Short mmCIF file of C-alpha atoms in Angstrom, two decimals:
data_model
loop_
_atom_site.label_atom_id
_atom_site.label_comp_id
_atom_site.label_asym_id
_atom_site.label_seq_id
_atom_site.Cartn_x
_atom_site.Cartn_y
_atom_site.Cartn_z
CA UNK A 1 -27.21 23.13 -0.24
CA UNK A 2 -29.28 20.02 0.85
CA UNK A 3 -28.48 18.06 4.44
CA UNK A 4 -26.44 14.63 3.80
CA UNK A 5 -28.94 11.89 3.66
CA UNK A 6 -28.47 9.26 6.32
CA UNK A 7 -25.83 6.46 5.78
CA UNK A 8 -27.72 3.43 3.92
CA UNK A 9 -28.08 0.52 6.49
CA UNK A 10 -26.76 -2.20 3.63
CA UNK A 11 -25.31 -2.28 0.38
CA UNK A 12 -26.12 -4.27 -2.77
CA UNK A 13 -22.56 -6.30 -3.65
CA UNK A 14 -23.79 -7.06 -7.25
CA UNK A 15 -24.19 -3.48 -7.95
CA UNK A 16 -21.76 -1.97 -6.05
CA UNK A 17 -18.00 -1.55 -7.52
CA UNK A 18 -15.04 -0.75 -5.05
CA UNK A 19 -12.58 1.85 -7.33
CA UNK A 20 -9.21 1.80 -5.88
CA UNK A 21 -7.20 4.83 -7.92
CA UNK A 22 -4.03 5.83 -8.49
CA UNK A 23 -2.68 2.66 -6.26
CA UNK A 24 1.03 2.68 -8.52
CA UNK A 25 3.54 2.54 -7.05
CA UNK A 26 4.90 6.59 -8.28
CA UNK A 27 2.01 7.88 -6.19
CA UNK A 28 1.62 5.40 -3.04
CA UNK A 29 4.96 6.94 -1.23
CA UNK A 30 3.16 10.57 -1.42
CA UNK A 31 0.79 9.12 1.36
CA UNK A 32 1.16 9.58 4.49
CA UNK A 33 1.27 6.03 6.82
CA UNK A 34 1.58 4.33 3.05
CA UNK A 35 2.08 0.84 3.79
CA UNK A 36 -0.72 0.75 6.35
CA UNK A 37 -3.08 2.58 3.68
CA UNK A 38 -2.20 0.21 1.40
CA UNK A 39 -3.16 -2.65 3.65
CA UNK A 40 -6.80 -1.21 4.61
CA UNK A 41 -7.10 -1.00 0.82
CA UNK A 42 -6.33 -4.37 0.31
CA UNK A 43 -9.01 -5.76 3.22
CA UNK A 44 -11.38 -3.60 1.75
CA UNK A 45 -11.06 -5.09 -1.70
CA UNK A 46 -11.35 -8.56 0.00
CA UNK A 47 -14.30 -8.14 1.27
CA UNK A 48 -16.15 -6.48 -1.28
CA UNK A 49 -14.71 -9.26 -3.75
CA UNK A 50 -16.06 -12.23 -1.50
CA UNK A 51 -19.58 -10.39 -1.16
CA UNK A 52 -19.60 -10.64 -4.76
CA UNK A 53 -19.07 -7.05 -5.62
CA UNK A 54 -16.87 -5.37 -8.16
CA UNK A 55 -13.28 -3.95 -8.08
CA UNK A 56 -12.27 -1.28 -10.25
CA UNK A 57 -8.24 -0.14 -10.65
CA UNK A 58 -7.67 2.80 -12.14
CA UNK A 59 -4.10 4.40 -12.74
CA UNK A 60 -2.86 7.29 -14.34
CA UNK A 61 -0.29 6.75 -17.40
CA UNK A 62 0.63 8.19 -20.61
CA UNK A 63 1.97 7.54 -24.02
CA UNK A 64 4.13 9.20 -26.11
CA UNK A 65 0.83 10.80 -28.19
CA UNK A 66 -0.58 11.41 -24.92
CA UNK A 67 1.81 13.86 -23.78
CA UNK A 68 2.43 15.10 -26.75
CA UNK A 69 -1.67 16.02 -26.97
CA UNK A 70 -1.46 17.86 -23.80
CA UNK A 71 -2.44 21.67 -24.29
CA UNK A 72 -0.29 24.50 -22.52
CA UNK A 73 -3.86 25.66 -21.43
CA UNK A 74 -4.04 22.61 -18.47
CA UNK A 75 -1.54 23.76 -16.00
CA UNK A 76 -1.00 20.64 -13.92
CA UNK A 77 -0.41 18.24 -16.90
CA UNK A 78 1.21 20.02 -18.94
CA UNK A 79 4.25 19.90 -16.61
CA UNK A 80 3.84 16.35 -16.41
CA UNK A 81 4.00 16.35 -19.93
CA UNK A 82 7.20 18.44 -20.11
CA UNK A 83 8.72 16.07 -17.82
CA UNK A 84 7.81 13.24 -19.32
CA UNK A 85 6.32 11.59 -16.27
CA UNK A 86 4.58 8.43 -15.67
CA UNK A 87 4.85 6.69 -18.66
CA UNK A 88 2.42 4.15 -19.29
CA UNK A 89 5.32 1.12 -19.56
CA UNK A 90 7.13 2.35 -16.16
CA UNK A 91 7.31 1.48 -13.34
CA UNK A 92 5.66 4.22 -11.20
CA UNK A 93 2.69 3.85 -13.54
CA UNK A 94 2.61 0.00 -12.31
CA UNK A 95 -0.11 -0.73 -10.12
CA UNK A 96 1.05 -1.73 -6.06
CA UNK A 97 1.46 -5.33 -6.61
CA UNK A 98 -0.06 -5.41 -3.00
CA UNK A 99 -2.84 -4.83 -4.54
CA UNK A 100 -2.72 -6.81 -8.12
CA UNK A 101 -5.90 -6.78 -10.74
CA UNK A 102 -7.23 -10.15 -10.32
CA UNK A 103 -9.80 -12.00 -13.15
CA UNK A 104 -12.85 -10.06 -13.58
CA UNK A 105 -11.67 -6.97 -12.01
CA UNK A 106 -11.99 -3.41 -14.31
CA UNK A 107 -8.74 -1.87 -15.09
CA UNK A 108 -8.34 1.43 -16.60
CA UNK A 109 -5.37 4.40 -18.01
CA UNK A 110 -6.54 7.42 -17.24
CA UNK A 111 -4.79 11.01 -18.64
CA UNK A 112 -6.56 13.35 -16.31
CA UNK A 113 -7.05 14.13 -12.47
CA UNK A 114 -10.93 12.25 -12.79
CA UNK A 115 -10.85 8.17 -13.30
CA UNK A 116 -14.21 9.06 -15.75
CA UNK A 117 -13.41 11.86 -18.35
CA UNK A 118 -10.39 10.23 -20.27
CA UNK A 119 -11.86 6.42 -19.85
CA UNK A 120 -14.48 3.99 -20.73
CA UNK A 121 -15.05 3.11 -17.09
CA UNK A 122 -18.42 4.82 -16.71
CA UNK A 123 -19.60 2.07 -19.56
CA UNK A 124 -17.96 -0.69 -17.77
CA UNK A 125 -19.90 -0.02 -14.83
CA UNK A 126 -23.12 0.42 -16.57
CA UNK A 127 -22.54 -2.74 -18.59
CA UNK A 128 -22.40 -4.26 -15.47
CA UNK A 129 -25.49 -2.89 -13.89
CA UNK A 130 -23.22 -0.90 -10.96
CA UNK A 131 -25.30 2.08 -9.53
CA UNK A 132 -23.18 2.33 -6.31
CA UNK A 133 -19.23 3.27 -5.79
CA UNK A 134 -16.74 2.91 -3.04
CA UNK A 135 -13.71 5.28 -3.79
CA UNK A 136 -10.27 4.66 -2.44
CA UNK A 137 -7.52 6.56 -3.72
CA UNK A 138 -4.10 9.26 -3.62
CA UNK A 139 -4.65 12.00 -3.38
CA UNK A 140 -8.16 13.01 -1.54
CA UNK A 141 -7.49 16.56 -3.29
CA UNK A 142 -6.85 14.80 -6.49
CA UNK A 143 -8.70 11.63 -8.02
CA UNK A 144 -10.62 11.36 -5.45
CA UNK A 145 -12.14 14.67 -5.35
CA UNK A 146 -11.93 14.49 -9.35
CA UNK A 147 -13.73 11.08 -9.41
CA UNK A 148 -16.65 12.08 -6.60
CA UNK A 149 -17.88 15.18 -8.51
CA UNK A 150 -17.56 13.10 -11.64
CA UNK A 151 -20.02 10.33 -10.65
CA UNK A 152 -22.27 12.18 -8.27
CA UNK A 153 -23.07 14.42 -11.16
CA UNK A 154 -23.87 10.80 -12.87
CA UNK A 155 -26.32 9.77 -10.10
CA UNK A 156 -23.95 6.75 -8.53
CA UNK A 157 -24.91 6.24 -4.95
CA UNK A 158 -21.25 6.78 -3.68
CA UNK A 159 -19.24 6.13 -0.73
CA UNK A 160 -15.56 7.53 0.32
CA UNK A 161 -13.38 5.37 2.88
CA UNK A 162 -11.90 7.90 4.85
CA UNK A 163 -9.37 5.20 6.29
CA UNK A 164 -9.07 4.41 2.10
CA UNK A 165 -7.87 7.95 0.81
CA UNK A 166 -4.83 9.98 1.74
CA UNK A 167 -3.44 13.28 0.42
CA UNK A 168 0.02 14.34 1.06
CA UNK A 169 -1.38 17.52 2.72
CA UNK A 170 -3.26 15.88 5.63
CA UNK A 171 -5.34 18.78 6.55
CA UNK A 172 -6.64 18.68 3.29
CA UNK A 173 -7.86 15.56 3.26
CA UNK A 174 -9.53 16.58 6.68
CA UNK A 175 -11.06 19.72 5.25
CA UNK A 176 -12.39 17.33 2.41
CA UNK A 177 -13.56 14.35 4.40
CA UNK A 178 -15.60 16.57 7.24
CA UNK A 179 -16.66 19.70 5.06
CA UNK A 180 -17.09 18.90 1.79
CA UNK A 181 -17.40 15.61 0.35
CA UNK A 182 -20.46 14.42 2.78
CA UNK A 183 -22.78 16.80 0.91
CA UNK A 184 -22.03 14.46 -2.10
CA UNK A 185 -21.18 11.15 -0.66
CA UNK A 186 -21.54 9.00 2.63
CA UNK A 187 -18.18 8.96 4.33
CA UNK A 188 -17.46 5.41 5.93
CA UNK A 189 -14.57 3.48 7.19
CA UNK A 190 -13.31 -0.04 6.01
CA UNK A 191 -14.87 -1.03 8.93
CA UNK A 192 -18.12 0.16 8.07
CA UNK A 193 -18.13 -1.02 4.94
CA UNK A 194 -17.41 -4.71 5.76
CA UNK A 195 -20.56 -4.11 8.34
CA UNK A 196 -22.56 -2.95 5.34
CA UNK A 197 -21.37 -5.86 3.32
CA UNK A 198 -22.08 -8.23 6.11
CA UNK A 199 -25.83 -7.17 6.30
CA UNK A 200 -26.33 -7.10 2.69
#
């Protein structure tokens, strides 16, 4: 295990993409504090979006075919599957409107914990020369976690809002934020980040 390299003093808006996952509105109530979560979100897409940077949305949804593909080897979806949940037409599979895709933002339907592994959104971000990620998301044990070992593993520089992420188990999302996801990622705040915008 290798010590955390320091915090980077700036970030690059043009190659940096803010991912704000699982944001719909059958996951946001899970959070704890939602509505304020939700807001810190929003100002953190603002500013990344007036630095000239890139937002990615990412939400988890399914067809018919996709739950139908599910194996009875994956033991989380397939009882999503056998409930029939989240349908990629309904309304908890809806994105917060709070936080609404604008023009020019990256959208993607994931089938899987990971906002990589079932999308194209790891060739959206190349196309568009992105080397460094911002993850906000429900649940810190879930995407988040997902997503982080996902692109690390792909060499993105990547940082996690800790104000930006919530589980529904909030010692979890402690355990995650101070023990393990530093050895991967640098942990900011919204704050933080709009200083690191600011000085870009």
């Amino acid at each position: 295990m290798t010590t955390p390299t320091p915090t980077p003093s700036t970030i690059t808006p043009r190659r940096t993409a803010l991912l704000a996952m699982d944001f719909q509105n059958g996951i946001v109530p899970l959070a704890p504090d939602a509505d304020a979560l939700v807001e810190r979100v929003r100002g953190a897409i603002d500013d990344v979006r007036a630095a000239g940077g890139t937002i990615g949305h990412v939400r988890v949804a399914f067809t018919e075919n996709d739950w139908a593909a599910v194996p009875e080897t994956n033991k989380s979806f397939t009882a999503v599957a056998t409930a029939r949940m989240l349908h990629h037409e309904g309304t908890a599979s809806q994105i917060d409107d709070r936080l609404r895709p604008q023009d020019g933002d990256i959208v993607v339907r994931k089938i899987r914990y990971g906002s990589v592994s079932t999308t194209d959104l790891h060739d959206q971000l190349t196309d568009r020369g992105i080397d460094t990620l911002v993850l906000a998301g429900i649940s810190t044990s879930g995407v988040v976690l997902s997503t982080l070992i996902d692109t690390a593993d792909r060499d993105y520089r990547v940082y996690v809002l800790s104000d930006g992420t919530a589980d529904p188990d909030p010692e979890t999302h402690r355990v995650l934020i101070d023990k393990v996801f530093p050895s991967r990622a640098h942990i900011i705040d919204t704050t933080e980040l709009r200083g690191l915008l600011q000085s870009a």
